């Protein structure tokens, strides 16, 4: 009943807004001149409720837009959690932060909306690939943008009418099985008079489109990370530094590898002469993407280590990414930190369970995935992961 009422109320609010302030439907071709004629046009992307990984898979669209329209201004509205994914992105001119708790106060809400409207956005674009956010569509419409540009919402939530009443441009959704980065790129593709090619397509005089995600660390954090590595005082021999992440979202246990398996893998790496093990541990009171306390499993297995490996922990994800850049290989389960590492250019081995890597693994050479055929975490053995680590960094493509 609660879900039904929530969906009904969102559809009702959309219908009311669409009735008293109707949108005039236009085509993508009608919108292109608005950007061509205004070299400093502003585009507002909106996604306050999106995971870090999802958001990082969308970052190639900012690069593509700036390549097509170098002078446009790109703004992004994130929330207090996912803003970290794009706050240092050099393609963005401004990042707005939506604080859901604060916005429950109607005075703060309308003050925020007035501030957005003062920017006079040309296009407001609710950013979605597979699950739309009503808040994003509502903010887009209230922002005062000349055009609200979005995917159709009718296929979701038993017939969400949000795009029908709140968007000027409604684009058909991509097939669910499409890679997420393709869905994001297809959302902005019609904005370009010469749409960029999708994987497998070629444009005149151009190579394949670049879908590389971007997570920018910053020189200050890289300097800080070098200092942290110096404190670890690792052997000066030619050992490969392998980091294991002993964390993961506790609200998604089906995506977590058994603690005992992490212990077996870590002990095996400690015995490997060519490896230096580094434990990456969630900091105290760290909240995962679902806002669950992420305690990690290091305490469950640390007694097995002799000696104790170097341990790194920090709550600033930009600093974490800078530190991970010092590794030869980072091993973790699928989640936000996997995508941050890949976006920062870290060679990463992701353990995927219940998630299709064809949709969610970024299409870059430094990201590798292991996924058991039955999607059961316990089916992926420590020996299999160890052998993949050997192939990637320890034994130059051969088994240990």
mmCIF file of C-alpha atoms in Angstrom:
data_model
loop_
_atom_site.group_PDB
_atom_site.id
_atom_site.type_symbol
_atom_site.label_atom_id
_atom_site.label_comp_id
_atom_site.label_asym_id
_atom_site.label_seq_id
_atom_site.Cartn_x
_atom_site.Cartn_y
_atom_site.Cartn_z
ATOM 1 C CA UNK A 1 0.000 0.000 0.000
ATOM 2 C CA UNK A 2 2.842 2.417 0.858
ATOM 3 C CA UNK A 3 4.509 1.833 -2.517
ATOM 4 C CA UNK A 4 1.198 2.283 -4.348
ATOM 5 C CA UNK A 5 0.479 5.588 -2.581
ATOM 6 C CA UNK A 6 3.982 6.853 -3.239
ATOM 7 C CA UNK A 7 3.722 6.103 -6.963
ATOM 8 C CA UNK A 8 0.214 7.532 -7.157
ATOM 9 C CA UNK A 9 1.240 10.765 -5.428
ATOM 10 C CA UNK A 10 4.214 11.279 -7.759
ATOM 11 C CA UNK A 11 2.072 10.752 -10.830
ATOM 12 C CA UNK A 12 -0.603 13.052 -9.400
ATOM 13 C CA UNK A 13 1.925 15.834 -8.717
ATOM 14 C CA UNK A 14 3.342 15.496 -12.227
ATOM 15 C CA UNK A 15 -0.147 15.695 -13.713
ATOM 16 C CA UNK A 16 -0.986 18.802 -11.672
ATOM 17 C CA UNK A 17 2.214 20.579 -12.726
ATOM 18 C CA UNK A 18 1.669 19.545 -16.323
ATOM 19 C CA UNK A 19 -1.889 20.866 -16.232
ATOM 20 C CA UNK A 20 -1.177 24.279 -14.717
ATOM 21 C CA UNK A 21 2.228 24.753 -16.405
ATOM 22 C CA UNK A 22 2.101 22.545 -19.511
ATOM 23 C CA UNK A 23 5.249 21.754 -21.469
ATOM 24 C CA UNK A 24 5.352 22.163 -25.231
ATOM 25 C CA UNK A 25 6.797 19.011 -26.737
ATOM 26 C CA UNK A 26 9.719 19.568 -29.114
ATOM 27 C CA UNK A 27 12.158 17.370 -31.016
ATOM 28 C CA UNK A 28 15.918 17.117 -30.454
ATOM 29 C CA UNK A 29 16.428 18.926 -33.764
ATOM 30 C CA UNK A 30 14.503 21.893 -32.350
ATOM 31 C CA UNK A 31 16.901 22.093 -29.401
ATOM 32 C CA UNK A 32 20.224 22.022 -31.251
ATOM 33 C CA UNK A 33 19.953 25.672 -32.447
ATOM 34 C CA UNK A 34 19.539 26.830 -28.838
ATOM 35 C CA UNK A 35 23.066 25.641 -28.127
ATOM 36 C CA UNK A 36 24.570 26.655 -31.462
ATOM 37 C CA UNK A 37 23.322 30.234 -31.115
ATOM 38 C CA UNK A 38 24.477 30.555 -27.521
ATOM 39 C CA UNK A 39 28.122 29.610 -27.093
ATOM 40 C CA UNK A 40 27.839 29.981 -23.313
ATOM 41 C CA UNK A 41 24.643 27.984 -22.962
ATOM 42 C CA UNK A 42 24.203 26.246 -19.622
ATOM 43 C CA UNK A 43 23.227 22.596 -19.261
ATOM 44 C CA UNK A 44 22.145 21.268 -15.866
ATOM 45 C CA UNK A 45 22.492 17.541 -15.234
ATOM 46 C CA UNK A 46 20.475 16.331 -12.258
ATOM 47 C CA UNK A 47 20.908 13.104 -10.331
ATOM 48 C CA UNK A 48 20.843 13.468 -6.546
ATOM 49 C CA UNK A 49 20.125 9.783 -5.912
ATOM 50 C CA UNK A 50 22.659 7.766 -7.894
ATOM 51 C CA UNK A 51 25.404 5.389 -6.787
ATOM 52 C CA UNK A 52 29.038 6.350 -7.231
ATOM 53 C CA UNK A 53 29.594 3.632 -9.813
ATOM 54 C CA UNK A 54 26.588 4.630 -11.902
ATOM 55 C CA UNK A 55 27.620 8.261 -11.851
ATOM 56 C CA UNK A 56 31.214 7.540 -12.862
ATOM 57 C CA UNK A 57 29.979 5.521 -15.838
ATOM 58 C CA UNK A 58 28.239 8.714 -16.976
ATOM 59 C CA UNK A 59 31.360 10.929 -16.895
ATOM 60 C CA UNK A 60 32.290 10.285 -20.567
ATOM 61 C CA UNK A 61 29.227 12.294 -21.617
ATOM 62 C CA UNK A 62 30.694 15.461 -20.087
ATOM 63 C CA UNK A 63 33.876 14.970 -22.105
ATOM 64 C CA UNK A 64 31.869 14.327 -25.283
ATOM 65 C CA UNK A 65 29.728 17.454 -24.820
ATOM 66 C CA UNK A 66 32.727 19.693 -24.180
ATOM 67 C CA UNK A 67 34.369 18.304 -27.315
ATOM 68 C CA UNK A 68 31.311 19.165 -29.405
ATOM 69 C CA UNK A 69 30.538 22.485 -27.698
ATOM 70 C CA UNK A 70 33.757 23.739 -26.029
ATOM 71 C CA UNK A 71 32.187 26.951 -24.701
ATOM 72 C CA UNK A 72 29.078 25.574 -23.033
ATOM 73 C CA UNK A 73 28.799 25.485 -19.263
ATOM 74 C CA UNK A 74 27.964 22.150 -17.656
ATOM 75 C CA UNK A 75 26.479 22.144 -14.157
ATOM 76 C CA UNK A 76 25.704 19.034 -12.142
ATOM 77 C CA UNK A 77 23.320 18.608 -9.228
ATOM 78 C CA UNK A 78 24.416 15.740 -6.966
ATOM 79 C CA UNK A 79 23.662 14.868 -3.352
ATOM 80 C CA UNK A 80 25.842 14.912 -0.268
ATOM 81 C CA UNK A 81 26.976 11.320 -0.913
ATOM 82 C CA UNK A 82 27.611 11.025 -4.637
ATOM 83 C CA UNK A 83 29.042 14.520 -5.214
ATOM 84 C CA UNK A 84 32.483 13.041 -4.492
ATOM 85 C CA UNK A 85 32.319 11.198 -7.823
ATOM 86 C CA UNK A 86 32.305 14.389 -9.900
ATOM 87 C CA UNK A 87 33.230 17.306 -7.654
ATOM 88 C CA UNK A 88 36.755 17.584 -9.156
ATOM 89 C CA UNK A 89 35.764 16.740 -12.734
ATOM 90 C CA UNK A 90 37.401 19.344 -14.945
ATOM 91 C CA UNK A 91 34.594 19.097 -17.520
ATOM 92 C CA UNK A 92 32.099 20.547 -15.048
ATOM 93 C CA UNK A 93 31.793 24.269 -14.438
ATOM 94 C CA UNK A 94 29.806 23.956 -11.225
ATOM 95 C CA UNK A 95 28.607 21.195 -8.897
ATOM 96 C CA UNK A 96 25.455 21.795 -6.871
ATOM 97 C CA UNK A 97 24.742 19.707 -3.785
ATOM 98 C CA UNK A 98 21.214 18.612 -2.878
ATOM 99 C CA UNK A 99 20.868 17.978 0.849
ATOM 100 C CA UNK A 100 17.675 15.954 1.144
ATOM 101 C CA UNK A 101 17.283 16.538 4.884
ATOM 102 C CA UNK A 102 17.698 20.294 4.580
ATOM 103 C CA UNK A 103 15.349 20.455 1.606
ATOM 104 C CA UNK A 104 12.484 19.136 3.730
ATOM 105 C CA UNK A 105 12.245 22.705 4.981
ATOM 106 C CA UNK A 106 10.014 24.411 2.379
ATOM 107 C CA UNK A 107 11.776 27.758 2.764
ATOM 108 C CA UNK A 108 15.164 26.214 2.015
ATOM 109 C CA UNK A 109 13.669 24.211 -0.844
ATOM 110 C CA UNK A 110 12.197 27.248 -2.594
ATOM 111 C CA UNK A 111 15.315 29.305 -1.920
ATOM 112 C CA UNK A 112 17.362 26.599 -3.608
ATOM 113 C CA UNK A 113 14.981 26.490 -6.576
ATOM 114 C CA UNK A 114 15.117 30.289 -6.952
ATOM 115 C CA UNK A 115 18.904 30.125 -7.009
ATOM 116 C CA UNK A 116 18.783 27.497 -9.745
ATOM 117 C CA UNK A 117 16.304 29.531 -11.790
ATOM 118 C CA UNK A 118 18.598 32.558 -11.618
ATOM 119 C CA UNK A 119 21.164 30.601 -13.661
ATOM 120 C CA UNK A 120 18.803 30.598 -16.682
ATOM 121 C CA UNK A 121 19.687 27.121 -17.875
ATOM 122 C CA UNK A 122 19.149 26.294 -21.520
ATOM 123 C CA UNK A 123 18.644 22.579 -20.848
ATOM 124 C CA UNK A 124 17.914 20.646 -17.655
ATOM 125 C CA UNK A 125 18.591 16.966 -18.021
ATOM 126 C CA UNK A 126 17.566 14.315 -15.454
ATOM 127 C CA UNK A 127 20.415 11.836 -15.707
ATOM 128 C CA UNK A 128 19.306 8.215 -15.751
ATOM 129 C CA UNK A 129 20.233 4.977 -17.451
ATOM 130 C CA UNK A 130 18.060 2.271 -15.917
ATOM 131 C CA UNK A 131 16.045 3.674 -12.994
ATOM 132 C CA UNK A 132 14.681 7.240 -13.186
ATOM 133 C CA UNK A 133 14.450 9.520 -10.164
ATOM 134 C CA UNK A 134 11.262 11.536 -9.632
ATOM 135 C CA UNK A 135 13.220 14.151 -7.684
ATOM 136 C CA UNK A 136 15.456 14.686 -10.735
ATOM 137 C CA UNK A 137 12.486 15.246 -13.057
ATOM 138 C CA UNK A 138 10.791 17.572 -10.589
ATOM 139 C CA UNK A 139 13.912 19.702 -10.056
ATOM 140 C CA UNK A 140 14.500 19.827 -13.812
ATOM 141 C CA UNK A 141 11.016 21.235 -14.390
ATOM 142 C CA UNK A 142 11.221 23.694 -11.500
ATOM 143 C CA UNK A 143 14.699 24.893 -12.526
ATOM 144 C CA UNK A 144 13.167 27.156 -15.168
ATOM 145 C CA UNK A 145 15.299 25.684 -17.959
ATOM 146 C CA UNK A 146 14.111 26.432 -21.483
ATOM 147 C CA UNK A 147 14.048 22.698 -22.219
ATOM 148 C CA UNK A 148 13.758 19.641 -19.989
ATOM 149 C CA UNK A 149 15.377 16.742 -21.871
ATOM 150 C CA UNK A 150 14.868 13.208 -20.595
ATOM 151 C CA UNK A 151 14.230 9.540 -21.189
ATOM 152 C CA UNK A 152 10.618 8.358 -21.158
ATOM 153 C CA UNK A 153 9.475 7.204 -17.729
ATOM 154 C CA UNK A 154 6.349 5.290 -18.770
ATOM 155 C CA UNK A 155 8.096 1.857 -18.683
ATOM 156 C CA UNK A 156 9.012 2.300 -15.002
ATOM 157 C CA UNK A 157 7.087 1.992 -11.744
ATOM 158 C CA UNK A 158 3.955 0.608 -13.422
ATOM 159 C CA UNK A 159 3.577 3.620 -15.685
ATOM 160 C CA UNK A 160 5.351 6.693 -14.316
ATOM 161 C CA UNK A 161 3.969 9.736 -16.162
ATOM 162 C CA UNK A 162 6.764 12.125 -15.143
ATOM 163 C CA UNK A 163 8.337 12.633 -18.569
ATOM 164 C CA UNK A 164 4.918 13.096 -20.199
ATOM 165 C CA UNK A 165 4.077 16.084 -18.004
ATOM 166 C CA UNK A 166 7.492 17.453 -17.037
ATOM 167 C CA UNK A 167 9.785 17.029 -20.089
ATOM 168 C CA UNK A 168 9.816 18.902 -23.386
ATOM 169 C CA UNK A 169 11.894 16.196 -25.068
ATOM 170 C CA UNK A 170 11.165 12.523 -24.380
ATOM 171 C CA UNK A 171 13.664 10.020 -25.733
ATOM 172 C CA UNK A 172 12.872 6.304 -26.066
ATOM 173 C CA UNK A 173 14.695 4.123 -23.570
ATOM 174 C CA UNK A 174 17.540 1.864 -24.620
ATOM 175 C CA UNK A 175 17.175 -1.907 -24.139
ATOM 176 C CA UNK A 176 17.803 -2.907 -20.534
ATOM 177 C CA UNK A 177 20.689 -5.176 -21.575
ATOM 178 C CA UNK A 178 22.670 -2.303 -23.121
ATOM 179 C CA UNK A 179 25.823 -1.244 -21.257
ATOM 180 C CA UNK A 180 25.085 1.577 -18.855
ATOM 181 C CA UNK A 181 27.648 3.886 -20.453
ATOM 182 C CA UNK A 182 25.883 3.452 -23.794
ATOM 183 C CA UNK A 183 22.542 4.419 -22.221
ATOM 184 C CA UNK A 184 24.096 7.552 -20.761
ATOM 185 C CA UNK A 185 25.729 8.493 -24.076
ATOM 186 C CA UNK A 186 22.529 7.852 -26.026
ATOM 187 C CA UNK A 187 20.774 10.327 -23.754
ATOM 188 C CA UNK A 188 22.936 13.207 -24.997
ATOM 189 C CA UNK A 189 23.759 11.901 -28.472
ATOM 190 C CA UNK A 190 20.877 13.744 -30.203
ATOM 191 C CA UNK A 191 22.182 17.065 -28.844
ATOM 192 C CA UNK A 192 25.025 16.865 -31.355
ATOM 193 C CA UNK A 193 24.385 17.721 -35.013
ATOM 194 C CA UNK A 194 26.838 14.948 -35.898
ATOM 195 C CA UNK A 195 26.136 12.275 -33.286
ATOM 196 C CA UNK A 196 29.185 10.469 -31.964
ATOM 197 C CA UNK A 197 29.443 6.767 -32.847
ATOM 198 C CA UNK A 198 28.640 3.980 -30.458
ATOM 199 C CA UNK A 199 31.055 1.050 -29.983
ATOM 200 C CA UNK A 200 31.577 -0.653 -33.343
ATOM 201 C CA UNK A 201 30.590 2.467 -35.311
ATOM 202 C CA UNK A 202 32.960 4.908 -36.960
ATOM 203 C CA UNK A 203 32.489 8.529 -37.909
ATOM 204 C CA UNK A 204 34.245 10.302 -40.744
ATOM 205 C CA UNK A 205 37.835 10.988 -39.691
ATOM 206 C CA UNK A 206 37.222 9.797 -36.130
ATOM 207 C CA UNK A 207 38.109 6.716 -34.133
ATOM 208 C CA UNK A 208 35.845 4.849 -31.784
ATOM 209 C CA UNK A 209 34.112 6.861 -29.096
ATOM 210 C CA UNK A 210 35.948 6.992 -25.789
ATOM 211 C CA UNK A 211 33.911 5.604 -22.891
ATOM 212 C CA UNK A 212 36.703 5.902 -20.328
ATOM 213 C CA UNK A 213 35.284 7.028 -16.951
ATOM 214 C CA UNK A 214 37.025 9.856 -15.116
ATOM 215 C CA UNK A 215 37.645 10.218 -11.406
ATOM 216 C CA UNK A 216 40.067 13.069 -10.881
ATOM 217 C CA UNK A 217 42.305 12.862 -7.849
ATOM 218 C CA UNK A 218 44.154 16.179 -7.881
ATOM 219 C CA UNK A 219 47.845 16.941 -7.419
ATOM 220 C CA UNK A 220 47.480 17.781 -3.722
ATOM 221 C CA UNK A 221 46.053 14.350 -2.988
ATOM 222 C CA UNK A 222 48.741 12.641 -5.054
ATOM 223 C CA UNK A 223 51.394 14.435 -3.002
ATOM 224 C CA UNK A 224 49.624 13.365 0.187
ATOM 225 C CA UNK A 225 49.445 9.755 -1.036
ATOM 226 C CA UNK A 226 53.176 9.631 -1.713
ATOM 227 C CA UNK A 227 53.711 10.585 1.900
ATOM 228 C CA UNK A 228 51.389 7.787 3.055
ATOM 229 C CA UNK A 229 53.259 5.249 0.950
ATOM 230 C CA UNK A 230 56.547 6.406 2.440
ATOM 231 C CA UNK A 231 55.160 5.761 5.932
ATOM 232 C CA UNK A 232 54.427 2.134 5.061
ATOM 233 C CA UNK A 233 58.138 1.466 4.512
ATOM 234 C CA UNK A 234 57.550 -1.463 2.171
ATOM 235 C CA UNK A 235 60.526 -3.549 0.967
ATOM 236 C CA UNK A 236 62.587 -1.822 -1.691
ATOM 237 C CA UNK A 237 62.737 -5.017 -3.738
ATOM 238 C CA UNK A 238 60.847 -5.418 -6.995
ATOM 239 C CA UNK A 239 57.767 -6.845 -5.304
ATOM 240 C CA UNK A 240 54.372 -6.046 -6.778
ATOM 241 C CA UNK A 241 52.090 -4.121 -4.441
ATOM 242 C CA UNK A 242 48.684 -5.838 -4.301
ATOM 243 C CA UNK A 243 45.883 -4.162 -2.355
ATOM 244 C CA UNK A 244 42.897 -6.140 -1.075
ATOM 245 C CA UNK A 245 39.756 -4.266 -0.060
ATOM 246 C CA UNK A 246 38.264 -5.815 3.074
ATOM 247 C CA UNK A 247 34.952 -3.969 2.836
ATOM 248 C CA UNK A 248 31.714 -3.798 0.882
ATOM 249 C CA UNK A 249 28.097 -2.733 1.316
ATOM 250 C CA UNK A 250 26.521 -4.842 4.099
ATOM 251 C CA UNK A 251 23.078 -4.159 2.619
ATOM 252 C CA UNK A 252 24.121 -6.209 -0.398
ATOM 253 C CA UNK A 253 25.464 -9.440 1.091
ATOM 254 C CA UNK A 254 24.830 -11.274 -2.184
ATOM 255 C CA UNK A 255 27.643 -9.192 -3.698
ATOM 256 C CA UNK A 256 30.204 -9.864 -0.962
ATOM 257 C CA UNK A 257 32.905 -12.516 -1.046
ATOM 258 C CA UNK A 258 33.149 -14.725 2.097
ATOM 259 C CA UNK A 259 35.463 -13.377 4.788
ATOM 260 C CA UNK A 260 37.233 -16.737 5.054
ATOM 261 C CA UNK A 261 38.036 -16.574 1.333
ATOM 262 C CA UNK A 262 39.557 -13.112 1.703
ATOM 263 C CA UNK A 263 41.666 -14.510 4.531
ATOM 264 C CA UNK A 264 42.827 -17.476 2.436
ATOM 265 C CA UNK A 265 43.765 -15.178 -0.449
ATOM 266 C CA UNK A 266 45.621 -12.726 1.790
ATOM 267 C CA UNK A 267 47.623 -15.470 3.521
ATOM 268 C CA UNK A 268 48.548 -16.938 0.155
ATOM 269 C CA UNK A 269 49.732 -13.559 -1.107
ATOM 270 C CA UNK A 270 51.813 -13.055 2.034
ATOM 271 C CA UNK A 271 53.674 -16.248 1.172
ATOM 272 C CA UNK A 272 54.251 -15.126 -2.406
ATOM 273 C CA UNK A 273 57.802 -13.801 -2.736
ATOM 274 C CA UNK A 274 56.855 -11.482 -5.585
ATOM 275 C CA UNK A 275 54.023 -9.700 -3.772
ATOM 276 C CA UNK A 276 53.651 -7.096 -1.062
ATOM 277 C CA UNK A 277 50.170 -7.264 0.456
ATOM 278 C CA UNK A 278 48.449 -4.007 1.474
ATOM 279 C CA UNK A 279 45.143 -4.159 3.376
ATOM 280 C CA UNK A 280 42.591 -1.509 2.382
ATOM 281 C CA UNK A 281 40.121 -1.183 5.251
ATOM 282 C CA UNK A 282 36.925 0.920 5.572
ATOM 283 C CA UNK A 283 37.396 3.695 8.151
ATOM 284 C CA UNK A 284 35.406 3.759 11.358
ATOM 285 C CA UNK A 285 31.829 5.003 10.964
ATOM 286 C CA UNK A 286 32.060 4.930 7.155
ATOM 287 C CA UNK A 287 28.670 4.772 5.407
ATOM 288 C CA UNK A 288 28.196 2.830 2.190
ATOM 289 C CA UNK A 289 26.057 3.964 -0.742
ATOM 290 C CA UNK A 290 22.906 2.627 0.920
ATOM 291 C CA UNK A 291 23.902 4.582 4.061
ATOM 292 C CA UNK A 292 24.613 1.359 5.950
ATOM 293 C CA UNK A 293 27.596 1.299 8.290
ATOM 294 C CA UNK A 294 30.413 -0.431 6.417
ATOM 295 C CA UNK A 295 32.447 -2.230 9.076
ATOM 296 C CA UNK A 296 34.324 -4.536 6.732
ATOM 297 C CA UNK A 297 35.776 -7.944 7.580
ATOM 298 C CA UNK A 298 39.404 -7.173 8.425
ATOM 299 C CA UNK A 299 38.784 -7.718 12.149
ATOM 300 C CA UNK A 300 37.443 -11.194 11.409
ATOM 301 C CA UNK A 301 40.592 -12.371 9.634
ATOM 302 C CA UNK A 302 43.460 -10.236 10.946
ATOM 303 C CA UNK A 303 44.503 -12.901 13.475
ATOM 304 C CA UNK A 304 45.487 -15.143 10.567
ATOM 305 C CA UNK A 305 48.243 -12.792 9.399
ATOM 306 C CA UNK A 306 51.835 -13.167 10.493
ATOM 307 C CA UNK A 307 53.160 -10.533 10.316
ATOM 308 C CA UNK A 308 50.335 -8.023 10.059
ATOM 309 C CA UNK A 309 50.293 -6.391 6.586
ATOM 310 C CA UNK A 310 50.404 -2.636 6.093
ATOM 311 C CA UNK A 311 46.908 -1.224 6.582
ATOM 312 C CA UNK A 312 45.463 1.835 4.849
ATOM 313 C CA UNK A 313 42.179 3.498 5.796
ATOM 314 C CA UNK A 314 40.762 6.927 5.014
ATOM 315 C CA UNK A 315 37.291 8.443 4.721
ATOM 316 C CA UNK A 316 38.203 10.885 1.920
ATOM 317 C CA UNK A 317 37.590 8.934 -1.292
ATOM 318 C CA UNK A 318 39.764 11.297 -3.335
ATOM 319 C CA UNK A 319 42.675 10.492 -1.044
ATOM 320 C CA UNK A 320 41.816 6.807 -1.177
ATOM 321 C CA UNK A 321 41.948 6.913 -4.989
ATOM 322 C CA UNK A 322 45.275 8.742 -4.873
ATOM 323 C CA UNK A 323 46.674 6.062 -2.567
ATOM 324 C CA UNK A 324 45.358 3.234 -4.770
ATOM 325 C CA UNK A 325 47.268 4.682 -7.718
ATOM 326 C CA UNK A 326 50.426 3.495 -5.954
ATOM 327 C CA UNK A 327 49.350 -0.159 -6.224
ATOM 328 C CA UNK A 328 50.248 -2.555 -9.016
ATOM 329 C CA UNK A 329 46.843 -4.200 -8.579
ATOM 330 C CA UNK A 330 43.738 -3.477 -6.540
ATOM 331 C CA UNK A 331 41.302 -6.318 -5.769
ATOM 332 C CA UNK A 332 37.761 -5.601 -4.571
ATOM 333 C CA UNK A 333 34.142 -6.584 -4.968
ATOM 334 C CA UNK A 334 31.867 -4.701 -7.328
ATOM 335 C CA UNK A 335 30.788 -1.394 -5.829
ATOM 336 C CA UNK A 336 31.575 2.286 -5.644
ATOM 337 C CA UNK A 337 35.251 1.822 -4.794
ATOM 338 C CA UNK A 338 35.730 -0.479 -7.790
ATOM 339 C CA UNK A 339 34.489 2.284 -10.104
ATOM 340 C CA UNK A 340 36.488 4.985 -8.328
ATOM 341 C CA UNK A 341 39.677 2.953 -8.730
ATOM 342 C CA UNK A 342 38.997 2.301 -12.411
ATOM 343 C CA UNK A 343 38.075 5.943 -12.991
ATOM 344 C CA UNK A 344 41.400 6.965 -11.420
ATOM 345 C CA UNK A 345 43.311 4.645 -13.773
ATOM 346 C CA UNK A 346 44.189 1.997 -11.163
ATOM 347 C CA UNK A 347 44.706 -1.528 -12.457
ATOM 348 C CA UNK A 348 41.784 -3.298 -10.833
ATOM 349 C CA UNK A 349 40.434 -6.827 -10.467
ATOM 350 C CA UNK A 350 36.727 -6.782 -9.626
ATOM 351 C CA UNK A 351 34.838 -9.707 -8.117
ATOM 352 C CA UNK A 352 31.310 -9.557 -9.544
ATOM 353 C CA UNK A 353 28.318 -11.405 -8.129
ATOM 354 C CA UNK A 354 24.697 -10.809 -9.192
ATOM 355 C CA UNK A 355 25.924 -8.031 -11.491
ATOM 356 C CA UNK A 356 26.454 -8.316 -15.239
ATOM 357 C CA UNK A 357 29.928 -6.997 -16.118
ATOM 358 C CA UNK A 358 28.823 -6.511 -19.727
ATOM 359 C CA UNK A 359 26.589 -3.747 -18.386
ATOM 360 C CA UNK A 360 28.599 -2.431 -15.453
ATOM 361 C CA UNK A 361 32.337 -2.983 -16.022
ATOM 362 C CA UNK A 362 33.834 0.090 -17.699
ATOM 363 C CA UNK A 363 35.222 -0.750 -21.169
ATOM 364 C CA UNK A 364 38.893 -0.103 -20.323
ATOM 365 C CA UNK A 365 41.910 -2.396 -20.499
ATOM 366 C CA UNK A 366 43.001 -1.912 -16.875
ATOM 367 C CA UNK A 367 39.743 -3.279 -15.422
ATOM 368 C CA UNK A 368 39.332 -7.071 -15.202
ATOM 369 C CA UNK A 369 36.428 -9.029 -13.755
ATOM 370 C CA UNK A 370 35.962 -12.486 -12.257
ATOM 371 C CA UNK A 371 32.400 -13.770 -12.037
ATOM 372 C CA UNK A 372 31.337 -17.332 -11.156
ATOM 373 C CA UNK A 373 28.947 -18.992 -13.599
ATOM 374 C CA UNK A 374 26.245 -19.449 -10.955
ATOM 375 C CA UNK A 375 26.717 -15.943 -9.448
ATOM 376 C CA UNK A 376 27.197 -17.469 -5.981
ATOM 377 C CA UNK A 377 30.092 -15.756 -4.144
ATOM 378 C CA UNK A 378 31.264 -18.993 -2.504
ATOM 379 C CA UNK A 379 31.650 -20.560 -5.972
ATOM 380 C CA UNK A 380 34.606 -18.305 -6.744
ATOM 381 C CA UNK A 381 37.553 -19.875 -4.947
ATOM 382 C CA UNK A 382 40.545 -18.076 -3.435
ATOM 383 C CA UNK A 383 42.759 -20.158 -5.727
ATOM 384 C CA UNK A 384 40.991 -18.793 -8.823
ATOM 385 C CA UNK A 385 41.451 -15.220 -7.664
ATOM 386 C CA UNK A 386 45.071 -15.886 -6.741
ATOM 387 C CA UNK A 387 45.765 -17.347 -10.172
ATOM 388 C CA UNK A 388 44.217 -14.323 -11.859
ATOM 389 C CA UNK A 389 46.417 -12.036 -9.748
ATOM 390 C CA UNK A 390 49.414 -14.064 -10.871
ATOM 391 C CA UNK A 391 48.436 -13.748 -14.511
ATOM 392 C CA UNK A 392 47.897 -10.008 -14.220
ATOM 393 C CA UNK A 393 50.903 -8.797 -12.231
ATOM 394 C CA UNK A 394 53.031 -11.517 -10.630
ATOM 395 C CA UNK A 395 54.047 -13.956 -13.343
ATOM 396 C CA UNK A 396 53.497 -12.075 -16.592
ATOM 397 C CA UNK A 397 50.464 -13.947 -17.850
ATOM 398 C CA UNK A 398 51.247 -17.412 -16.487
ATOM 399 C CA UNK A 399 50.030 -19.370 -13.529
ATOM 400 C CA UNK A 400 51.881 -19.264 -10.208
#
